[in-house]
Amino acid sequence: MVALPLSFSSQELAPLMHRVLLVCLALLCLPITATAQDGSPDPAQTIQSILQEHQALVAKPSRRSIGTVLDALVGSGNPQVPGFLNRFVERDVWERDADGMFFYAAKSGDGYDLTDIDSGEVVATAVSSDGLSNIKPNGGVRREIGAALVQFQLSDPDINRRREALDAISRNPDPTQLAALAASIAGETDPALKTRKERLVTYLTARFGDNTAARIAAIAGLSRDLSVEGRAVLNQILTVKFTAANEVPEGANIARVLTAGDTIDRDVAYAALVSADLAPPLVTPSDVRAALEANIVDGRVGGLALARLGRDDARAEAYAALAAEGTVPQMVTDADVDAALDAHVFYEAYDEPDAAITDAAETALASVETRVGVGQTIDLTMDAVSLASIYFLAAIGLAITFGVMGVINMAHGEFIMMGAYTGYVVQLFIPDYTLSLIVALPLAFAVTFAAGVAMERLVIRWLYHRPLETLLATFGISIALQQLAKNIFGTQARPLTSPGWLDGAWVINDVVQISYIRIAIFVLALMFLALLLFILKKTRLGLEVRAVTQNPRMASSMGINPDRINMLTFGLGSGIAGIAGVAIGLYAKVTSEMGADYIVQSFMTVVVGGVGNVWGTLAGATLIGFLQKGIEFFNPSNTLAAQTYMILFIILFIQFRPKGIVALKGRAAGD
């Protein structure tokens, strides 16, 4: 340790005092240096200082001048700028007339409380409005401020604010947003938002890029974009304006030249000439009448007495006389119209002046439209396959009973309804939708199988070979089952909720997508097709069913009990209808009348496909599904018309092929 002297001479004290003074000054400077280094705003870059620097522009903002103020505010890096801009848009900024200072003002009694823009502290209270001026930016200024706010929101920590900023850019794209949007991509942490930002950059570059090469590159990228937004960008680049002129101007980016009477209507072409002051307007009969009424002198017009003006030729003569005097415009004849049309040109010119840009956009749009057409075809095909799988599930049970027993079961739709309500009841006791679906499918089969067996034993067995009585009896049963369902479950639709893993859709692109529920129904239809083929081809029951179907007398002589087969077959067909009801109820309404929506299509499927044949039912369902979707594609606004056309087509079809697509083989085929 070094010992310090206890006393100093005057010569020693003076240098020491100088050193102490320097240290004190350095210590006093430390807080200021730290403040500058820790990110606090530079006093020269406070919002108030920037506003004072552009005081005249802020006091009377306009759309053209506000950009200078916004550039200064954004360039300052002050974190309070977004809040100030929001208050500016909301007209909360006031100017104090005495010194030109700007404040936030809030009504307080008869005056206003003034808040400092930078510190947020109230600096004056109850200030009279006489010395204050409210800054009221107009719509154009607010749009410019909104664009500046979007730049801040693109990098906001809150993902919702970033998403709102992208929504704002999508609604109102502007070239000033391109740089900020491109700069925000690198720091974007959300993959979906990053992808959307990249797409928006492509859109903005295609429309507002700095150079032709960049725009053409962005447009070429849009040739693979099937979204509505991408197609809208290309169409906006290719917007045209129809013009009538003496000649096609040099250097104009012409989309096409039009010919009056060929590629453009003559009346439209002449109206364009009139609008461009290149031809006199046509004189209509009402114009003639008004001109004659305005030029009546001593009971005469154009040298003709009023009593003679009851005919069109007389009025035309009087008008011609007035035109010869120069009182009214000359009548425009057809020859005049033809001469004017021949003497002028009509064309559509692109709003985009660069032909290279529009050529690239035309090529890209043609590619997109081709891809969209292919995508719509694939999407329509997938919808048709999905609808066909639904019809197959609804009709396969009917095909079995109708093919084996010859019974026209009008209550088949009600077995579908019973299956759907079975699934609904199961979900009341099992809240897990996946587990409830697993339980509902076999339970629906069991319930409707039992109902079908009971119906066959109690009613159908007494009506074999009496088709009219069978039809009437089953129709009555269908009405009774509908009323029973109304009494138990009410008339309102009941929910049959699908599991969470069936929510949403499989999205291939912006054009092609299909819901997971329809995919599941398609898979279920394939499973039942395989199961039925296995039962009919590989089991004794299937062998007996096929034997009874083809020749019931021969089957009976071989020891097969046709009565038992009929009972099991009717129960099997009813059970399959119950499973179809669960599948259909997952996406359709579950009501007492839901079966009636499918009974007609089920019968058409069976008749068109071929009675008593699984492959025929599949073919019939496919034909009807594709036919209905095709008709709906050409007439999407009228589903009733689609149903009518489909029925008419099927009536014509069975005239040429009455046994269906896949006709039944064997001795029964001749029955």
XYZ file of C-alpha atoms in Angstrom:
671
model
C 0.000 0.000 0.000
C 1.258 3.457 -0.913
C 1.097 6.112 1.821
C -0.506 9.397 0.793
C 0.902 12.680 2.038
C -1.230 14.469 4.596
C -0.405 17.974 3.366
C 0.363 19.627 -0.004
C 2.256 22.681 -0.985
C 0.650 25.310 -3.224
C 2.849 24.167 -6.113
C 1.642 20.572 -5.691
C -2.016 21.505 -5.148
C -2.598 23.301 -8.453
C -1.864 20.308 -10.776
C -3.913 18.044 -8.531
C -6.944 20.334 -8.714
C -6.711 20.350 -12.509
C -6.733 16.539 -12.566
C -9.762 16.361 -10.214
C -11.647 18.837 -12.357
C -11.007 16.776 -15.516
C -12.204 13.579 -13.804
C -15.379 15.280 -12.610
C -16.109 16.575 -16.083
C -15.591 13.082 -17.491
C -17.943 11.581 -14.913
C -20.568 14.175 -15.707
C -20.364 13.222 -19.387
C -20.850 9.515 -18.749
C -24.682 9.540 -18.452
C -24.991 11.495 -21.682
C -22.761 9.040 -23.538
C -24.637 6.070 -22.102
C -27.943 7.499 -23.145
C -26.728 7.830 -26.693
C -25.381 4.313 -26.734
C -28.325 2.466 -25.190
C -30.688 3.304 -28.013
C -32.521 6.382 -26.642
C -33.667 8.696 -29.408
C -31.403 11.478 -30.498
C -32.955 14.818 -29.391
C -32.606 15.984 -32.980
C -34.779 13.027 -34.078
C -37.719 13.452 -31.737
C -41.111 13.568 -33.388
C -41.620 17.193 -32.351
C -38.302 18.271 -33.886
C -39.164 16.573 -37.181
C -42.605 18.148 -37.190
C -41.097 21.576 -36.537
C -38.643 21.061 -39.373
C -41.609 20.525 -41.721
C -44.072 22.697 -39.835
C -45.803 24.174 -42.873
C -46.334 20.759 -44.503
C -47.762 19.283 -41.309
C -50.072 22.218 -40.608
C -51.643 21.967 -44.070
C -50.997 18.414 -45.271
C -51.701 17.312 -48.817
C -51.237 14.025 -50.611
C -48.282 15.356 -52.607
C -46.433 17.017 -49.740
C -47.022 14.584 -46.872
C -44.503 12.141 -48.351
C -41.613 14.391 -47.282
C -42.826 14.362 -43.672
C -43.434 10.608 -43.684
C -39.966 9.897 -45.091
C -38.402 11.942 -42.312
C -40.467 10.228 -39.614
C -39.803 6.722 -40.901
C -36.108 7.440 -41.404
C -35.723 8.668 -37.822
C -36.073 5.155 -36.399
C -38.098 6.577 -33.512
C -40.253 3.757 -32.049
C -43.015 6.250 -31.257
C -43.643 7.027 -34.932
C -46.350 4.330 -35.492
C -48.338 5.600 -32.520
C -48.069 9.161 -33.735
C -49.210 8.216 -37.244
C -52.225 6.404 -35.820
C -53.154 9.502 -33.807
C -52.538 11.641 -36.894
C -54.989 9.565 -38.934
C -57.545 9.778 -36.117
C -57.227 13.610 -36.188
C -55.941 13.809 -32.626
C -53.011 16.116 -33.530
C -53.423 19.856 -32.850
C -51.207 22.865 -33.491
C -50.757 25.671 -31.004
C -51.058 28.858 -33.056
C -48.809 30.923 -30.817
C -45.602 28.956 -31.419
C -46.475 26.305 -34.036
C -45.887 23.417 -31.609
C -47.872 20.209 -32.094
C -49.675 18.283 -29.351
C -52.237 15.574 -28.768
C -55.412 17.236 -27.509
C -58.337 15.809 -25.567
C -61.578 17.596 -24.765
C -61.749 18.726 -21.155
C -64.708 20.851 -20.120
C -64.765 23.995 -22.236
C -61.167 23.562 -23.356
C -58.565 20.952 -24.249
C -55.785 19.170 -22.387
C -52.535 19.201 -24.358
C -50.200 16.179 -24.241
C -46.584 16.270 -25.332
C -46.131 14.063 -28.398
C -42.761 12.645 -27.338
C -43.070 12.280 -23.556
C -46.797 11.587 -23.354
C -47.127 13.996 -20.416
C -49.945 16.533 -20.100
C -48.308 19.931 -20.434
C -51.372 22.174 -20.362
C -54.975 21.852 -19.262
C -58.231 23.571 -20.169
C -56.636 25.407 -23.107
C -59.136 27.417 -25.133
C -59.779 26.198 -28.657
C -59.335 29.743 -29.951
C -55.561 29.342 -29.978
C -55.536 25.780 -31.344
C -55.886 24.361 -34.846
C -56.911 20.764 -35.434
C -54.897 19.031 -38.160
C -57.429 17.203 -40.355
C -55.778 15.080 -43.042
C -58.004 14.342 -46.026
C -58.601 10.917 -47.547
C -55.521 11.047 -49.771
C -53.258 11.976 -46.870
C -54.748 9.222 -44.700
C -54.028 6.677 -47.434
C -50.394 7.812 -47.582
C -50.130 7.572 -43.805
C -51.734 4.128 -43.929
C -49.083 2.988 -46.396
C -46.378 4.215 -44.033
C -48.009 2.387 -41.129
C -48.020 -0.829 -43.126
C -44.226 -0.641 -43.304
C -44.050 -0.687 -39.516
C -46.654 -3.440 -39.201
C -44.798 -5.756 -41.589
C -42.119 -6.297 -38.953
C -44.331 -5.983 -35.879
C -43.695 -8.667 -33.211
C -47.438 -9.377 -33.133
C -48.229 -11.895 -35.899
C -51.811 -10.608 -36.144
C -50.590 -7.113 -36.968
C -48.268 -8.520 -39.622
C -51.170 -10.488 -41.068
C -53.344 -7.347 -41.073
C -50.583 -5.477 -42.896
C -50.468 -8.130 -45.607
C -54.264 -7.988 -45.893
C -54.033 -4.221 -46.350
C -51.415 -4.624 -49.091
C -53.558 -7.252 -50.833
C -56.563 -4.940 -50.804
C -54.712 -1.821 -51.955
C -51.382 -2.684 -53.609
C -49.082 0.276 -54.058
C -45.555 0.562 -55.508
C -44.339 2.323 -52.360
C -44.939 -0.878 -50.380
C -42.593 -3.047 -52.433
C -39.283 -2.124 -50.786
C -40.573 -2.454 -47.216
C -42.320 -5.740 -48.020
C -39.187 -7.231 -49.597
C -37.045 -6.084 -46.663
C -39.367 -7.736 -44.127
C -39.078 -11.230 -45.664
C -35.660 -12.043 -44.171
C -36.841 -11.478 -40.615
C -40.206 -13.254 -40.960
C -40.415 -16.218 -38.574
C -43.793 -17.634 -39.596
C -43.473 -19.899 -42.677
C -47.000 -19.212 -43.940
C -46.601 -15.440 -43.679
C -43.165 -15.646 -45.268
C -44.616 -17.493 -48.245
C -47.404 -14.950 -48.519
C -44.911 -12.073 -48.380
C -42.884 -13.649 -51.170
C -46.022 -14.016 -53.288
C -47.009 -10.400 -52.653
C -43.510 -9.254 -53.608
C -43.918 -11.141 -56.884
C -47.314 -9.509 -57.461
C -46.035 -6.011 -56.735
C -42.896 -6.532 -58.814
C -44.969 -7.738 -61.755
C -47.079 -4.588 -61.641
C -44.740 -1.917 -60.289
C -41.172 -3.224 -60.743
C -38.358 -0.747 -61.411
C -37.213 -2.296 -64.685
C -38.616 -4.400 -67.484
C -36.409 -7.422 -66.805
C -37.519 -7.678 -63.182
C -41.175 -7.351 -64.129
C -40.941 -9.968 -66.884
C -39.214 -12.380 -64.466
C -41.984 -11.856 -61.910
C -44.670 -12.309 -64.577
C -43.026 -15.543 -65.720
C -43.258 -16.765 -62.128
C -46.989 -16.064 -62.170
C -47.458 -18.564 -65.011
C -47.406 -21.287 -62.325
C -49.635 -19.394 -59.890
C -53.228 -20.652 -60.064
C -54.554 -18.403 -57.292
C -57.251 -15.816 -57.919
C -54.849 -13.082 -56.789
C -52.211 -14.133 -59.312
C -54.710 -14.157 -62.168
C -55.999 -10.760 -61.026
C -52.476 -9.308 -61.255
C -52.075 -10.555 -64.823
C -55.496 -9.217 -65.801
C -54.662 -5.842 -64.253
C -51.482 -5.679 -66.336
C -53.544 -6.527 -69.424
C -56.312 -3.971 -68.872
C -57.241 -2.207 -72.103
C -59.040 0.960 -73.073
C -61.327 1.167 -76.090
C -60.650 4.204 -78.254
C -61.982 5.719 -81.472
C -59.555 7.937 -83.397
C -58.633 9.257 -86.813
C -55.689 6.863 -86.944
C -53.769 4.481 -84.713
C -51.225 6.569 -82.779
C -47.525 5.859 -83.143
C -45.911 4.046 -80.228
C -49.184 2.936 -78.651
C -49.278 -0.575 -77.192
C -52.215 -1.864 -79.228
C -54.062 -4.946 -78.023
C -56.222 -5.307 -81.126
C -57.754 -3.232 -83.909
C -61.536 -3.522 -84.190
C -63.752 -3.427 -87.261
C -67.175 -1.809 -87.017
C -69.915 -4.277 -87.794
C -67.579 -7.244 -87.365
C -65.595 -7.264 -84.136
C -67.550 -4.366 -82.672
C -71.193 -3.385 -82.967
C -71.859 -0.471 -85.329
C -73.942 1.421 -82.792
C -71.231 1.071 -80.152
C -68.578 2.211 -82.613
C -70.548 5.285 -83.696
C -71.331 6.171 -80.069
C -67.576 6.124 -79.432
C -67.072 8.557 -82.313
C -69.711 10.855 -80.863
C -68.087 10.697 -77.403
C -64.723 11.609 -78.976
C -66.317 14.552 -80.890
C -65.406 12.865 -84.157
C -68.971 12.601 -85.447
C -72.282 14.394 -84.885
C -74.788 12.714 -82.584
C -77.744 10.845 -83.991
C -81.047 12.665 -84.005
C -83.673 10.538 -82.293
C -87.448 10.798 -82.819
C -87.751 12.490 -79.425
C -85.117 15.030 -80.504
C -87.129 15.721 -83.668
C -90.314 16.212 -81.675
C -88.601 18.545 -79.190
C -87.024 20.583 -82.010
C -90.329 20.969 -83.792
C -92.106 22.029 -80.603
C -89.417 24.632 -79.925
C -89.693 26.199 -83.392
C -93.463 26.692 -83.804
C -94.129 30.094 -85.410
C -97.678 31.197 -86.179
C -98.985 27.658 -86.198
C -96.336 26.416 -88.614
C -93.007 24.595 -88.316
C -90.505 24.489 -91.158
C -93.123 25.748 -93.552
C -95.674 23.057 -92.656
C -98.893 23.558 -90.744
C -99.193 21.829 -87.416
C -102.161 19.856 -88.693
C -99.875 18.039 -91.151
C -97.349 16.873 -88.553
C -99.239 13.757 -87.538
C -97.139 11.542 -89.811
C -93.468 10.601 -89.497
C -92.603 11.674 -93.043
C -94.154 15.098 -92.455
C -92.202 15.606 -89.259
C -89.024 14.554 -91.062
C -89.748 17.064 -93.824
C -90.309 19.873 -91.315
C -87.120 18.979 -89.451
C -85.138 18.932 -92.707
C -86.424 22.421 -93.492
C -85.277 23.667 -90.093
C -81.896 21.977 -90.587
C -81.507 23.667 -93.983
C -82.043 27.028 -92.267
C -79.370 26.103 -89.698
C -81.849 26.212 -86.840
C -81.312 22.582 -85.782
C -78.524 20.035 -86.415
C -78.560 18.078 -89.637
C -80.175 14.639 -89.571
C -77.549 11.860 -89.561
C -78.363 9.277 -92.208
C -77.187 5.683 -92.493
C -74.845 6.783 -95.256
C -73.348 9.401 -92.923
C -72.835 6.745 -90.251
C -71.137 4.395 -92.709
C -68.879 7.171 -93.972
C -67.874 8.146 -90.434
C -67.143 4.538 -89.477
C -65.048 4.026 -92.614
C -63.067 7.219 -91.998
C -61.976 6.330 -88.457
C -60.227 3.497 -86.634
C -61.245 1.661 -83.494
C -58.791 -0.133 -81.258
C -58.095 -1.361 -77.767
C -54.813 -0.189 -76.269
C -53.164 -1.590 -73.167
C -52.859 0.726 -70.197
C -49.350 -0.722 -69.821
C -47.146 1.092 -72.381
C -44.392 -1.554 -72.540
C -45.235 -4.195 -75.166
C -42.685 -6.632 -73.728
C -44.540 -6.577 -70.398
C -47.953 -7.205 -71.949
C -46.568 -9.967 -74.205
C -45.131 -11.717 -71.158
C -48.423 -11.258 -69.287
C -50.411 -12.683 -72.232
C -48.158 -15.746 -72.340
C -48.349 -16.223 -68.573
C -52.132 -15.798 -68.500
C -52.589 -18.321 -71.316
C -50.459 -20.808 -69.371
C -52.430 -20.146 -66.183
C -55.790 -20.545 -67.934
C -54.645 -23.867 -69.391
C -53.544 -25.061 -65.957
C -56.780 -23.818 -64.419
C -58.790 -25.668 -67.051
C -56.916 -28.889 -66.338
C -57.304 -28.305 -62.609
C -61.050 -27.692 -62.931
C -61.381 -30.912 -64.921
C -59.528 -32.842 -62.225
C -61.577 -31.143 -59.497
C -64.832 -31.936 -61.318
C -63.710 -35.539 -61.764
C -62.904 -35.866 -58.066
C -66.293 -34.417 -57.150
C -68.001 -36.819 -59.535
C -66.112 -39.809 -58.084
C -67.051 -38.665 -54.589
C -70.731 -38.324 -55.547
C -70.624 -41.706 -57.281
C -69.254 -43.334 -54.117
C -72.146 -41.851 -52.133
C -74.697 -43.137 -54.641
C -73.010 -46.540 -54.643
C -73.276 -46.814 -50.858
C -76.909 -45.702 -50.960
C -77.874 -48.049 -53.812
C -75.890 -51.237 -53.240
C -78.303 -52.504 -50.602
C -81.247 -51.796 -52.886
C -79.471 -53.533 -55.752
C -79.095 -56.694 -53.692
C -82.726 -56.853 -52.551
C -84.140 -55.790 -55.908
C -81.891 -58.134 -57.845
C -82.436 -61.218 -55.683
C -86.029 -60.756 -54.599
C -87.512 -58.488 -57.262
C -88.913 -56.296 -54.471
C -89.313 -52.565 -55.118
C -88.534 -51.277 -51.621
C -89.699 -47.669 -51.368
C -88.642 -47.632 -47.697
C -84.951 -48.098 -48.586
C -84.288 -44.385 -48.007
C -85.705 -44.683 -44.499
C -83.108 -47.355 -43.666
C -80.480 -44.782 -44.634
C -82.222 -42.337 -42.291
C -82.269 -44.918 -39.483
C -78.528 -45.458 -39.854
C -77.851 -41.714 -39.641
C -79.981 -41.350 -36.504
C -78.190 -44.354 -34.991
C -74.899 -42.498 -35.410
C -76.429 -39.401 -33.802
C -77.645 -41.366 -30.781
C -74.250 -43.033 -30.369
C -72.580 -39.610 -30.241
C -74.937 -38.583 -27.430
C -73.385 -41.316 -25.249
C -69.831 -41.379 -26.640
C -68.438 -37.827 -26.948
C -65.235 -39.043 -28.608
C -66.152 -38.632 -32.262
C -63.605 -41.143 -33.547
C -64.690 -43.829 -31.088
C -68.365 -43.032 -31.659
C -67.876 -43.480 -35.415
C -66.202 -46.857 -34.869
C -69.145 -47.931 -32.703
C -71.821 -46.365 -34.919
C -70.934 -48.188 -38.136
C -71.487 -51.783 -36.917
C -74.363 -50.706 -34.664
C -76.130 -48.999 -37.584
C -75.706 -52.193 -39.593
C -77.157 -54.269 -36.761
C -80.139 -51.954 -36.208
C -81.103 -51.675 -39.858
C -80.380 -55.373 -40.491
C -82.849 -56.261 -37.732
C -85.367 -53.744 -39.076
C -84.995 -55.166 -42.572
C -85.456 -58.753 -41.380
C -88.546 -57.723 -39.397
C -89.975 -55.916 -42.406
C -89.342 -58.900 -44.668
C -90.869 -61.400 -42.219
C -93.905 -59.278 -41.396
C -94.759 -57.674 -44.741
C -92.603 -58.500 -47.747
C -92.821 -62.304 -47.573
C -96.585 -62.155 -48.107
C -96.279 -59.980 -51.201
C -93.755 -61.807 -53.396
C -94.541 -61.672 -57.115
C -97.040 -58.880 -56.475
C -94.962 -55.794 -57.342
C -97.751 -53.204 -57.168
C -98.858 -54.268 -53.694
C -95.192 -54.415 -52.586
C -94.552 -50.906 -53.836
C -97.622 -49.517 -52.054
C -96.855 -51.378 -48.827
C -93.219 -50.240 -48.676
C -94.263 -46.699 -49.547
C -96.647 -46.715 -46.602
C -93.908 -48.096 -44.347
C -91.587 -45.285 -45.462
C -94.178 -42.668 -44.464
C -94.709 -44.391 -41.116
C -90.950 -44.498 -40.430
C -90.592 -40.820 -41.295
C -93.374 -39.882 -38.898
C -91.886 -42.079 -36.191
C -88.527 -40.311 -36.595
C -90.278 -36.928 -36.330
C -92.026 -37.997 -33.132
C -88.769 -39.201 -31.558
C -86.175 -36.674 -32.801
C -88.294 -33.721 -33.882
C -88.353 -31.940 -37.213
C -85.077 -30.030 -36.854
C -81.828 -31.352 -38.324
C -79.606 -33.213 -35.873
C -75.805 -33.019 -35.953
C -73.667 -36.014 -36.791
C -70.199 -34.621 -36.147
C -67.196 -36.031 -37.942
C -63.897 -36.607 -36.097
C -61.337 -33.833 -36.102
C -59.055 -35.699 -38.490
C -61.785 -35.509 -41.107
C -62.037 -31.719 -40.866
C -60.743 -29.623 -43.708
C -59.836 -30.655 -47.212
C -56.994 -32.075 -49.217
C -55.782 -29.003 -51.114
C -53.681 -29.892 -54.141
C -53.596 -26.318 -55.436
C -55.854 -23.266 -55.568
C -58.188 -25.020 -57.994
C -58.170 -28.700 -56.993
C -59.310 -29.689 -53.517
C -61.617 -32.239 -51.909
C -62.846 -32.598 -48.352
C -61.487 -35.370 -46.180
C -65.019 -36.563 -45.418
C -65.660 -37.271 -49.094
C -62.340 -39.085 -49.337
C -63.361 -41.191 -46.333
C -66.714 -42.022 -47.962
C -64.898 -43.014 -51.151
C -62.587 -45.315 -49.171
C -65.615 -46.749 -47.340
C -67.308 -47.438 -50.681
C -64.216 -49.286 -51.910
C -64.134 -51.323 -48.701
C -67.775 -52.331 -49.120
C -67.217 -53.172 -52.763
C -64.385 -55.508 -51.777
C -66.412 -56.968 -48.877
C -69.484 -57.650 -51.026
C -67.405 -59.229 -53.760
C -65.786 -61.444 -51.147
C -69.174 -62.466 -49.693
C -70.745 -63.138 -53.073
C -67.741 -64.921 -54.605
C -66.023 -66.668 -51.689
C -68.708 -67.622 -49.148
C -71.515 -70.169 -49.098
C -74.042 -67.388 -48.494
C -72.834 -65.629 -51.617
C -73.066 -68.830 -53.629
C -76.631 -69.367 -52.473
C -77.566 -65.751 -53.152
C -76.231 -65.990 -56.694
C -78.006 -69.288 -57.213
C -81.345 -67.876 -56.034
C -80.797 -64.760 -58.149
C -80.167 -66.679 -61.363
C -82.676 -69.546 -60.952
C -84.663 -69.814 -57.701
C -86.403 -73.083 -58.714
C -83.159 -74.864 -59.523
C -81.599 -73.487 -56.304
C -84.544 -74.843 -54.306
C -84.152 -78.283 -55.905
C -80.488 -78.283 -54.841
C -81.415 -77.911 -51.180
C -81.179 -74.128 -50.863
C -83.956 -72.492 -48.863
C -85.025 -69.465 -50.965
C -87.157 -68.140 -48.120
C -84.132 -67.992 -45.799
C -81.955 -66.452 -48.506
C -84.568 -63.799 -49.195
C -84.710 -62.906 -45.504
C -80.915 -62.679 -45.130
C -80.568 -60.801 -48.399
C -83.173 -58.223 -47.432
C -81.512 -57.820 -44.044
C -78.080 -57.466 -45.662
C -79.312 -54.814 -48.062
C -80.997 -52.918 -45.232
C -77.879 -53.135 -43.061
C -75.698 -51.713 -45.813
C -78.192 -48.842 -46.170
C -77.744 -48.138 -42.449
C -73.968 -47.875 -42.845
C -74.507 -45.603 -45.836
C -76.702 -43.424 -43.599
C -73.841 -42.941 -41.105
C -71.454 -42.005 -43.896
C -73.909 -39.627 -45.563
C -74.896 -38.057 -42.232
C -71.299 -36.934 -41.629
C -71.617 -34.178 -44.233
C -75.369 -33.942 -44.957
C -78.233 -32.937 -42.692
C -79.760 -35.680 -40.545
C -83.539 -35.324 -40.739
C -86.542 -37.592 -41.062
C -86.738 -36.753 -44.806
C -83.077 -37.362 -45.659
C -83.837 -40.789 -47.124
C -86.148 -39.268 -49.718
C -83.175 -37.303 -51.090
C -81.449 -40.539 -52.120
C -84.222 -43.000 -52.984
C -84.675 -41.676 -56.541
C -80.930 -41.692 -57.249
C -80.675 -45.184 -55.757
C -83.340 -46.588 -58.075
C -81.774 -44.833 -61.067
C -78.392 -46.275 -60.127
C -79.781 -49.811 -59.917
C -81.784 -49.591 -63.137
C -79.005 -47.970 -65.183
C -76.267 -50.208 -63.812
C -78.100 -53.489 -64.145
C -80.320 -55.287 -61.664
C -78.736 -57.738 -59.233
C -75.092 -57.023 -60.100
C -72.524 -55.328 -57.873
C -70.420 -54.232 -60.836
C -73.543 -52.914 -62.497
C -74.378 -50.846 -59.423
C -70.851 -49.433 -59.427
C -71.119 -48.587 -63.133
C -74.542 -46.998 -62.642
C -73.373 -44.908 -59.693
C -70.352 -43.750 -61.684
C -72.470 -42.797 -64.701
C -75.040 -40.903 -62.646
C -72.395 -39.187 -60.499
C -70.436 -37.950 -63.512
C -73.600 -37.022 -65.374
C -74.995 -34.967 -62.503
C -71.709 -33.131 -61.900
C -71.330 -32.465 -65.605
C -74.822 -30.984 -65.867
C -74.266 -28.896 -62.728
C -71.006 -27.582 -64.203
C -72.842 -26.174 -67.230
C -75.869 -25.063 -65.207
C -74.621 -24.462 -61.649
C -77.430 -22.128 -60.565
C -80.311 -24.568 -61.111
C -79.958 -27.952 -59.434
C -83.598 -28.810 -60.196
C -82.891 -28.450 -63.907
C -79.842 -30.683 -63.488
C -82.006 -33.385 -61.917
C -84.562 -33.050 -64.722
C -81.966 -33.354 -67.472
C -80.431 -36.344 -65.741
C -83.765 -38.169 -65.524
C -84.486 -37.440 -69.192
C -81.082 -38.832 -70.146
C -81.693 -41.992 -68.129
C -85.111 -42.483 -69.747
C -83.471 -42.314 -73.155
C -80.649 -44.580 -71.992
C -82.901 -47.410 -70.856
C -84.776 -47.226 -74.144
C -81.610 -48.387 -75.891
C -80.250 -50.604 -73.099
C -83.180 -51.744 -70.943
C -81.122 -54.297 -68.981
C -78.579 -51.734 -67.842
C -74.871 -51.298 -68.366
C -73.967 -54.707 -66.920
C -76.791 -57.104 -67.835
C -77.495 -60.106 -65.627
C -76.237 -63.437 -67.052
C -77.792 -66.839 -66.655
C -81.311 -68.167 -67.024
C -82.737 -65.317 -64.985
C -81.504 -62.889 -67.590
C -84.288 -63.968 -69.855
C -87.036 -63.368 -67.312
